[in-house]
């Protein structure tokens, strides 16, 4: 996208000196200061926009920034904040607990009036006329959307290198990827460009970039939150997730956007989760059973990753958790199963991008020629590869052998989790086998890239929730992320365990120097 950035006028930026402290605040800290009237939303939003201006040339986390609109909304939020303060009701307990908080949204979710490219040339210039339900819910809770973040094209990838608009750089080392596909959102949070952001997770796209960037990220239970306004990739796998600096921050965002949506028939009719995590001293993990699945500690995993994960598990034991060895025997099939099911669903979902309904059109001699040329020119290599793979797996004669078989094995993977959750309350394992890799490292080897997803895919296939958070750094100073997975609809357990760990450690407070 050309003209990605915006021209923020200098006179709106009187807060330059305050900027570093404002942009290093966590979401919950900002909430408290806004509540007390010690900072205004306008100051907070201005500081974020200034930070984007200063750093995003280097990071490229954003595809679009809505500066003027965000500032206008911040002024309105400040008025409401002072009204709410007048009532004496704590803002966190009001209907607008996130009033005045700036956030960024991955560019596969629609926000009315803001371009939505999905990181693809085939949607260049497309401006959706409606807002995704999850974003609407956040806005109703008081969130100010400051812009849209970079993503692998149609969320297909593990590094943001598949974005048609260029890679996002990892704030810990700009020669490395931030992970993907929600790499823009993860990088924006750890660099302090926004206190929190939305991403999506079809096979790991929230948890893996959270791990590579050293932030906390939730992939909720499938069906926990609405997909209305999320451009579909793998419809039976896609989930909207969130990033923040801590379990407490992410829980606050998740609480505001989850819940049943009449516009998405796959959302479940369960009460919406409302999770608040206190700031009291170290909470105990007594009575909680954490499983360590042996299939997630395999040959090829970076030794420092394994070391940090084992140390974090030990810390949880010190906090009172009971640690048990468990087995998820079908784990090794998750990768081939996912790379049949996800491309199969993608091949159907992406059929709508034909140059007629949305975005640009390449002219041709006939209708078929228009489809052929538009799709041929505007889709990137990875998306084209997946459409071809998926179409093949669904074609007559191959459907039973590939897609049908993959669905059967998917059921076995789901059963593994059901079994294990009779024995334990959560399982703990690495998010990814390595820390952030160098830009270009897997450039000509899609299979090496797919292997990065080996530990995140099972949760999507089983539909269970997963939470990623930092538990240390490797020798190169890159964050290592732990993944906790839990029972369907038991995100609260994952947040509780991560919160207790974060109360006792400070890995989540480490920030890159930029
Ligand atoms: N890396 C995985 C893929 O390429 C997962 C992506 C995602 O979760 N959106 O499909």
JSON list of N, CA and C in Angstrom, two decimals, residues 246 248 277-283 315 319 496-506 508-509:
[
{"chain": "A", "resi": 246, "resn": "UNK", "atom": "N", "xyz": [0.95, -8.60, 29.22]},
{"chain": "A", "resi": 246, "resn": "UNK", "atom": "CA", "xyz": [0.83, -9.57, 30.33]},
{"chain": "A", "resi": 246, "resn": "UNK", "atom": "C", "xyz": [-0.49, -10.33, 30.19]},
{"chain": "A", "resi": 248, "resn": "UNK", "atom": "N", "xyz": [-2.75, -10.34, 32.38]},
{"chain": "A", "resi": 248, "resn": "UNK", "atom": "CA", "xyz": [-3.81, -9.45, 32.87]},
{"chain": "A", "resi": 248, "resn": "UNK", "atom": "C", "xyz": [-4.31, -8.53, 31.74]},
{"chain": "A", "resi": 277, "resn": "UNK", "atom": "N", "xyz": [-7.81, -10.31, 36.50]},
{"chain": "A", "resi": 277, "resn": "UNK", "atom": "CA", "xyz": [-6.71, -10.88, 37.27]},
{"chain": "A", "resi": 277, "resn": "UNK", "atom": "C", "xyz": [-6.19, -9.79, 38.18]},
{"chain": "A", "resi": 278, "resn": "UNK", "atom": "N", "xyz": [-6.16, -10.06, 39.46]},
{"chain": "A", "resi": 278, "resn": "UNK", "atom": "CA", "xyz": [-5.78, -9.05, 40.44]},
{"chain": "A", "resi": 278, "resn": "UNK", "atom": "C", "xyz": [-4.30, -8.71, 40.39]},
{"chain": "A", "resi": 279, "resn": "UNK", "atom": "N", "xyz": [-3.93, -7.68, 41.10]},
{"chain": "A", "resi": 279, "resn": "UNK", "atom": "CA", "xyz": [-2.50, -7.31, 41.15]},
{"chain": "A", "resi": 279, "resn": "UNK", "atom": "C", "xyz": [-1.91, -7.66, 42.52]},
{"chain": "A", "resi": 280, "resn": "UNK", "atom": "N", "xyz": [-2.65, -8.45, 43.32]},
{"chain": "A", "resi": 280, "resn": "UNK", "atom": "CA", "xyz": [-2.11, -8.85, 44.62]},
{"chain": "A", "resi": 280, "resn": "UNK", "atom": "C", "xyz": [-0.77, -9.58, 44.42]},
{"chain": "A", "resi": 281, "resn": "UNK", "atom": "N", "xyz": [-0.10, -9.76, 45.51]},
{"chain": "A", "resi": 281, "resn": "UNK", "atom": "CA", "xyz": [1.20, -10.45, 45.47]},
{"chain": "A", "resi": 281, "resn": "UNK", "atom": "C", "xyz": [1.03, -11.86, 44.90]},
{"chain": "A", "resi": 282, "resn": "UNK", "atom": "N", "xyz": [2.14, -12.53, 44.72]},
{"chain": "A", "resi": 282, "resn": "UNK", "atom": "CA", "xyz": [2.18, -13.84, 44.07]},
{"chain": "A", "resi": 282, "resn": "UNK", "atom": "C", "xyz": [0.99, -14.74, 44.41]},
{"chain": "A", "resi": 283, "resn": "UNK", "atom": "N", "xyz": [0.30, -15.18, 43.36]},
{"chain": "A", "resi": 283, "resn": "UNK", "atom": "CA", "xyz": [-0.81, -16.09, 43.62]},
{"chain": "A", "resi": 283, "resn": "UNK", "atom": "C", "xyz": [-0.29, -17.53, 43.55]},
{"chain": "A", "resi": 315, "resn": "UNK", "atom": "N", "xyz": [9.41, -23.51, 37.89]},
{"chain": "A", "resi": 315, "resn": "UNK", "atom": "CA", "xyz": [8.91, -22.35, 38.64]},
{"chain": "A", "resi": 315, "resn": "UNK", "atom": "C", "xyz": [7.44, -22.54, 39.02]},
{"chain": "A", "resi": 319, "resn": "UNK", "atom": "N", "xyz": [5.55, -22.74, 42.64]},
{"chain": "A", "resi": 319, "resn": "UNK", "atom": "CA", "xyz": [4.37, -21.94, 42.99]},
{"chain": "A", "resi": 319, "resn": "UNK", "atom": "C", "xyz": [3.20, -22.82, 43.45]},
{"chain": "A", "resi": 496, "resn": "UNK", "atom": "N", "xyz": [-4.98, -17.75, 34.50]},
{"chain": "A", "resi": 496, "resn": "UNK", "atom": "CA", "xyz": [-4.65, -17.84, 35.92]},
{"chain": "A", "resi": 496, "resn": "UNK", "atom": "C", "xyz": [-3.22, -18.35, 36.11]},
{"chain": "A", "resi": 497, "resn": "UNK", "atom": "N", "xyz": [-2.85, -19.40, 35.38]},
{"chain": "A", "resi": 497, "resn": "UNK", "atom": "CA", "xyz": [-1.51, -19.97, 35.53]},
{"chain": "A", "resi": 497, "resn": "UNK", "atom": "C", "xyz": [-0.45, -18.97, 35.05]},
{"chain": "A", "resi": 498, "resn": "UNK", "atom": "N", "xyz": [-0.69, -18.36, 33.88]},
{"chain": "A", "resi": 498, "resn": "UNK", "atom": "CA", "xyz": [0.30, -17.40, 33.34]},
{"chain": "A", "resi": 498, "resn": "UNK", "atom": "C", "xyz": [0.42, -16.19, 34.26]},
{"chain": "A", "resi": 499, "resn": "UNK", "atom": "N", "xyz": [-0.70, -15.76, 34.82]},
{"chain": "A", "resi": 499, "resn": "UNK", "atom": "CA", "xyz": [-0.68, -14.59, 35.70]},
{"chain": "A", "resi": 499, "resn": "UNK", "atom": "C", "xyz": [0.14, -14.88, 36.96]},
{"chain": "A", "resi": 500, "resn": "UNK", "atom": "N", "xyz": [-0.08, -16.07, 37.53]},
{"chain": "A", "resi": 500, "resn": "UNK", "atom": "CA", "xyz": [0.69, -16.43, 38.73]},
{"chain": "A", "resi": 500, "resn": "UNK", "atom": "C", "xyz": [2.18, -16.44, 38.40]},
{"chain": "A", "resi": 501, "resn": "UNK", "atom": "N", "xyz": [2.51, -17.01, 37.25]},
{"chain": "A", "resi": 501, "resn": "UNK", "atom": "CA", "xyz": [3.92, -17.05, 36.82]},
{"chain": "A", "resi": 501, "resn": "UNK", "atom": "C", "xyz": [4.46, -15.63, 36.63]},
{"chain": "A", "resi": 502, "resn": "UNK", "atom": "N", "xyz": [3.66, -14.76, 36.02]},
{"chain": "A", "resi": 502, "resn": "UNK", "atom": "CA", "xyz": [4.13, -13.39, 35.76]},
{"chain": "A", "resi": 502, "resn": "UNK", "atom": "C", "xyz": [4.22, -12.55, 37.03]},
{"chain": "A", "resi": 503, "resn": "UNK", "atom": "N", "xyz": [3.41, -12.90, 38.05]},
{"chain": "A", "resi": 503, "resn": "UNK", "atom": "CA", "xyz": [3.53, -12.19, 39.32]},
{"chain": "A", "resi": 503, "resn": "UNK", "atom": "C", "xyz": [4.86, -12.53, 40.00]},
{"chain": "A", "resi": 504, "resn": "UNK", "atom": "N", "xyz": [5.40, -13.72, 39.66]},
{"chain": "A", "resi": 504, "resn": "UNK", "atom": "CA", "xyz": [6.62, -14.19, 40.33]},
{"chain": "A", "resi": 504, "resn": "UNK", "atom": "C", "xyz": [7.88, -13.97, 39.48]},
{"chain": "A", "resi": 505, "resn": "UNK", "atom": "N", "xyz": [7.72, -13.50, 38.25]},
{"chain": "A", "resi": 505, "resn": "UNK", "atom": "CA", "xyz": [8.88, -13.33, 37.35]},
{"chain": "A", "resi": 505, "resn": "UNK", "atom": "C", "xyz": [8.72, -12.00, 36.60]},
{"chain": "A", "resi": 506, "resn": "UNK", "atom": "N", "xyz": [9.75, -11.60, 35.88]},
{"chain": "A", "resi": 506, "resn": "UNK", "atom": "CA", "xyz": [9.56, -10.35, 35.12]},
{"chain": "A", "resi": 506, "resn": "UNK", "atom": "C", "xyz": [9.99, -10.43, 33.65]},
{"chain": "A", "resi": 508, "resn": "UNK", "atom": "N", "xyz": [8.09, -10.85, 31.19]},
{"chain": "A", "resi": 508, "resn": "UNK", "atom": "CA", "xyz": [7.09, -10.11, 30.38]},
{"chain": "A", "resi": 508, "resn": "UNK", "atom": "C", "xyz": [7.30, -8.60, 30.47]},
{"chain": "A", "resi": 509, "resn": "UNK", "atom": "N", "xyz": [8.15, -8.16, 31.38]},
{"chain": "A", "resi": 509, "resn": "UNK", "atom": "CA", "xyz": [8.37, -6.71, 31.49]},
{"chain": "A", "resi": 509, "resn": "UNK", "atom": "C", "xyz": [9.58, -6.26, 30.67]}
]
